[in-house]
Amino acid sequence: MKLPVIKHLTQFIEENDEDFVIETIETLEALTEVPSLKDEELDVIGELISNMYGAIEVNNMVKAGTPKKEALNNFMSRVLGSIDK
């Protein structure tokens, strides 16, 4: 996951609508079923999907009243904490 990408996507959600990101995730998930995709391509799609889910999570925290910067930091701390385990 890349914090700058999640930050940018969170801004996109604020300016537009979360539904755009959800529909994009669904489209990318459908693409993963293409049998001719290489592992590297699947990795890129997976990274995009995880960043989009991260942005949705951060957006939900902001909607719940957490300041945006704090929500981003909390989310990345959780991600890094789960990786360290």
Coordinates of N, CA and C in Angstrom, one line a residue:
M1 N 0.8 -1.2 0.0 CA 0.0 0.0 0.0 C 0.9 1.2 0.0
K2 N 0.4 2.2 -0.7 CA 1.2 3.4 -0.8 C 0.4 4.6 -0.3
L3 N 0.9 5.2 0.8 CA 0.2 6.3 1.4 C -0.2 7.5 0.4
P4 N 0.7 7.9 -0.5 CA 0.4 9.0 -1.4 C -0.8 8.6 -2.3
V5 N -0.9 7.3 -2.7 CA -2.0 6.9 -3.5 C -3.3 6.9 -2.7
I6 N -3.2 6.3 -1.5 CA -4.4 6.3 -0.7 C -4.9 7.7 -0.4
K7 N -4.0 8.6 -0.1 CA -4.3 10.0 0.1 C -5.0 10.7 -1.1
H8 N -4.5 10.4 -2.3 CA -5.0 10.9 -3.5 C -6.4 10.3 -3.7
L9 N -6.6 9.0 -3.5 CA -7.9 8.4 -3.7 C -8.9 8.9 -2.7
T10 N -8.4 9.1 -1.5 CA -9.3 9.7 -0.4 C -9.8 11.1 -0.9
Q11 N -9.0 11.9 -1.4 CA -9.4 13.2 -1.9 C -10.4 13.0 -3.1
F12 N -10.1 12.0 -4.0 CA -11.0 11.8 -5.1 C -12.4 11.4 -4.5
I13 N -12.5 10.6 -3.5 CA -13.7 10.2 -2.9 C -14.5 11.4 -2.3
E14 N -13.7 12.3 -1.7 CA -14.3 13.5 -1.1 C -14.9 14.4 -2.2
E15 N -14.2 14.5 -3.3 CA -14.7 15.4 -4.4 C -15.7 14.8 -5.2
N16 N -15.8 13.5 -5.3 CA -16.7 12.8 -6.2 C -17.7 11.9 -5.4
D17 N -17.5 10.7 -5.4 CA -18.3 9.7 -4.7 C -17.6 8.4 -4.5
E18 N -17.8 7.8 -3.4 CA -17.2 6.5 -3.1 C -17.6 5.4 -4.1
D19 N -18.8 5.6 -4.6 CA -19.3 4.6 -5.6 C -18.4 4.4 -6.8
F20 N -17.7 5.5 -7.2 CA -16.8 5.4 -8.4 C -15.7 4.4 -8.0
V21 N -15.2 4.5 -6.8 CA -14.0 3.7 -6.4 C -14.5 2.2 -6.2
I22 N -15.7 2.0 -5.6 CA -16.3 0.7 -5.4 C -16.5 0.0 -6.8
E23 N -17.0 0.7 -7.8 CA -17.2 0.2 -9.1 C -15.9 -0.2 -9.8
T24 N -14.9 0.7 -9.6 CA -13.6 0.4 -10.1 C -13.0 -0.9 -9.5
I25 N -13.1 -1.0 -8.2 CA -12.7 -2.2 -7.5 C -13.3 -3.5 -8.1
E26 N -14.6 -3.4 -8.3 CA -15.4 -4.5 -8.9 C -14.9 -4.8 -10.3
T27 N -14.6 -3.8 -11.1 CA -14.0 -4.0 -12.4 C -12.7 -4.7 -12.4
L28 N -11.8 -4.2 -11.5 CA -10.5 -4.8 -11.4 C -10.5 -6.2 -10.9
E29 N -11.4 -6.5 -9.9 CA -11.6 -7.8 -9.4 C -12.0 -8.8 -10.5
A30 N -12.9 -8.3 -11.4 CA -13.4 -9.1 -12.5 C -12.2 -9.4 -13.5
L31 N -11.3 -8.4 -13.7 CA -10.2 -8.6 -14.6 C -9.2 -9.6 -14.1
T32 N -9.2 -9.9 -12.8 CA -8.2 -10.9 -12.2 C -8.6 -12.3 -12.7
E33 N -9.8 -12.4 -13.2 CA -10.2 -13.7 -13.7 C -9.7 -14.1 -15.1
V34 N -9.1 -13.1 -15.8 CA -8.5 -13.3 -17.1 C -7.4 -14.3 -17.0
P35 N -7.5 -15.5 -17.7 CA -6.5 -16.5 -17.5 C -5.1 -16.2 -18.1
S36 N -5.1 -15.3 -19.0 CA -3.8 -14.9 -19.7 C -3.0 -13.9 -18.9
L37 N -3.5 -13.3 -17.8 CA -2.7 -12.3 -17.1 C -1.5 -13.0 -16.5
K38 N -0.4 -12.2 -16.5 CA 0.9 -12.6 -15.9 C 0.8 -12.3 -14.4
D39 N 1.7 -13.0 -13.6 CA 1.8 -12.7 -12.2 C 2.0 -11.2 -11.9
E40 N 2.9 -10.6 -12.7 CA 3.2 -9.2 -12.5 C 2.0 -8.3 -12.7
E41 N 1.2 -8.6 -13.6 CA 0.0 -7.9 -13.9 C -1.0 -8.1 -12.8
L42 N -1.1 -9.3 -12.3 CA -2.0 -9.5 -11.2 C -1.5 -8.8 -9.9
D43 N -0.2 -8.7 -9.7 CA 0.3 -8.0 -8.6 C -0.1 -6.5 -8.7
V44 N 0.0 -5.9 -9.8 CA -0.3 -4.5 -10.0 C -1.8 -4.3 -9.7
I45 N -2.6 -5.2 -10.3 CA -4.1 -5.0 -10.0 C -4.4 -5.2 -8.5
G46 N -3.7 -6.2 -7.9 CA -3.9 -6.3 -6.5 C -3.5 -5.1 -5.7
E47 N -2.4 -4.5 -6.0 CA -1.9 -3.3 -5.3 C -2.9 -2.2 -5.5
L48 N -3.5 -2.0 -6.7 CA -4.5 -1.0 -6.9 C -5.7 -1.2 -6.1
I49 N -6.2 -2.5 -6.1 CA -7.4 -2.8 -5.3 C -7.1 -2.5 -3.8
S50 N -6.0 -2.9 -3.3 CA -5.7 -2.7 -1.9 C -5.6 -1.3 -1.5
N51 N -5.1 -0.4 -2.4 CA -5.0 1.0 -2.2 C -6.4 1.6 -2.2
M52 N -7.3 1.1 -3.1 CA -8.7 1.6 -3.1 C -9.4 1.2 -1.9
Y53 N -9.3 0.0 -1.4 CA -9.9 -0.4 -0.2 C -9.4 0.4 1.0
G54 N -8.1 0.7 1.0 CA -7.5 1.6 2.0 C -8.1 3.0 2.0
A55 N -8.3 3.5 0.8 CA -8.9 4.9 0.7 C -10.3 4.9 1.2
I56 N -11.1 3.8 0.9 CA -12.5 3.7 1.4 C -12.4 3.7 3.0
E57 N -11.5 2.9 3.5 CA -11.4 2.8 5.0 C -11.1 4.1 5.6
V58 N -10.1 4.8 5.0 CA -9.8 6.2 5.5 C -10.9 7.1 5.4
N59 N -11.6 7.1 4.3 CA -12.8 7.9 4.1 C -13.9 7.6 5.2
N60 N -14.1 6.4 5.5 CA -15.0 6.0 6.5 C -14.6 6.6 7.9
M61 N -13.3 6.6 8.2 CA -12.8 7.1 9.5 C -13.1 8.6 9.5
V62 N -12.8 9.3 8.3 CA -13.1 10.7 8.3 C -14.5 11.1 8.4
K63 N -15.4 10.3 7.8 CA -16.8 10.5 8.0 C -17.3 10.3 9.4
A64 N -16.6 9.4 10.2 CA -16.9 9.2 11.6 C -16.3 10.3 12.5
G65 N -15.6 11.2 11.9 CA -15.1 12.4 12.7 C -13.6 12.4 12.9
T66 N -12.9 11.5 12.4 CA -11.4 11.5 12.6 C -10.8 12.5 11.6
P67 N -9.9 13.4 12.1 CA -9.3 14.3 11.1 C -8.6 13.4 10.0
K68 N -8.5 14.0 8.8 CA -8.0 13.2 7.7 C -6.6 12.8 7.9
K69 N -5.7 13.6 8.3 CA -4.3 13.3 8.5 C -4.2 12.2 9.6
E70 N -4.9 12.3 10.6 CA -4.9 11.3 11.7 C -5.5 9.9 11.2
A71 N -6.5 10.0 10.4 CA -7.1 8.8 9.8 C -6.1 8.1 8.9
L72 N -5.4 8.8 8.1 CA -4.3 8.3 7.2 C -3.2 7.6 8.0
N73 N -2.8 8.3 9.0 CA -1.7 7.8 9.9 C -2.2 6.6 10.6
N74 N -3.4 6.6 11.2 CA -3.9 5.4 11.9 C -4.0 4.2 11.0
F75 N -4.5 4.4 9.8 CA -4.6 3.3 8.9 C -3.3 2.7 8.5
M76 N -2.3 3.6 8.2 CA -1.0 3.0 7.8 C -0.3 2.4 9.0
S77 N -0.5 2.9 10.2 CA 0.0 2.2 11.4 C -0.6 0.8 11.5
R78 N -1.9 0.7 11.3 CA -2.5 -0.6 11.4 C -1.9 -1.6 10.3
V79 N -1.8 -1.1 9.1 CA -1.2 -1.9 8.0 C 0.2 -2.3 8.3
L80 N 1.0 -1.4 8.8 CA 2.4 -1.8 9.1 C 2.5 -2.7 10.3
G81 N 1.6 -2.5 11.3 CA 1.5 -3.4 12.4 C 1.1 -4.8 12.0
S82 N 0.3 -4.9 11.1 CA -0.1 -6.3 10.6 C 1.0 -7.0 9.8
I83 N 1.8 -6.2 9.2 CA 2.9 -6.7 8.4 C 4.0 -7.2 9.3
D84 N 4.2 -6.5 10.4 CA 5.3 -6.8 11.4 C 5.0 -8.1 12.1
K85 N 3.8 -8.5 12.2 CA 3.4 -9.7 13.0 C 3.7 -11.0 12.3

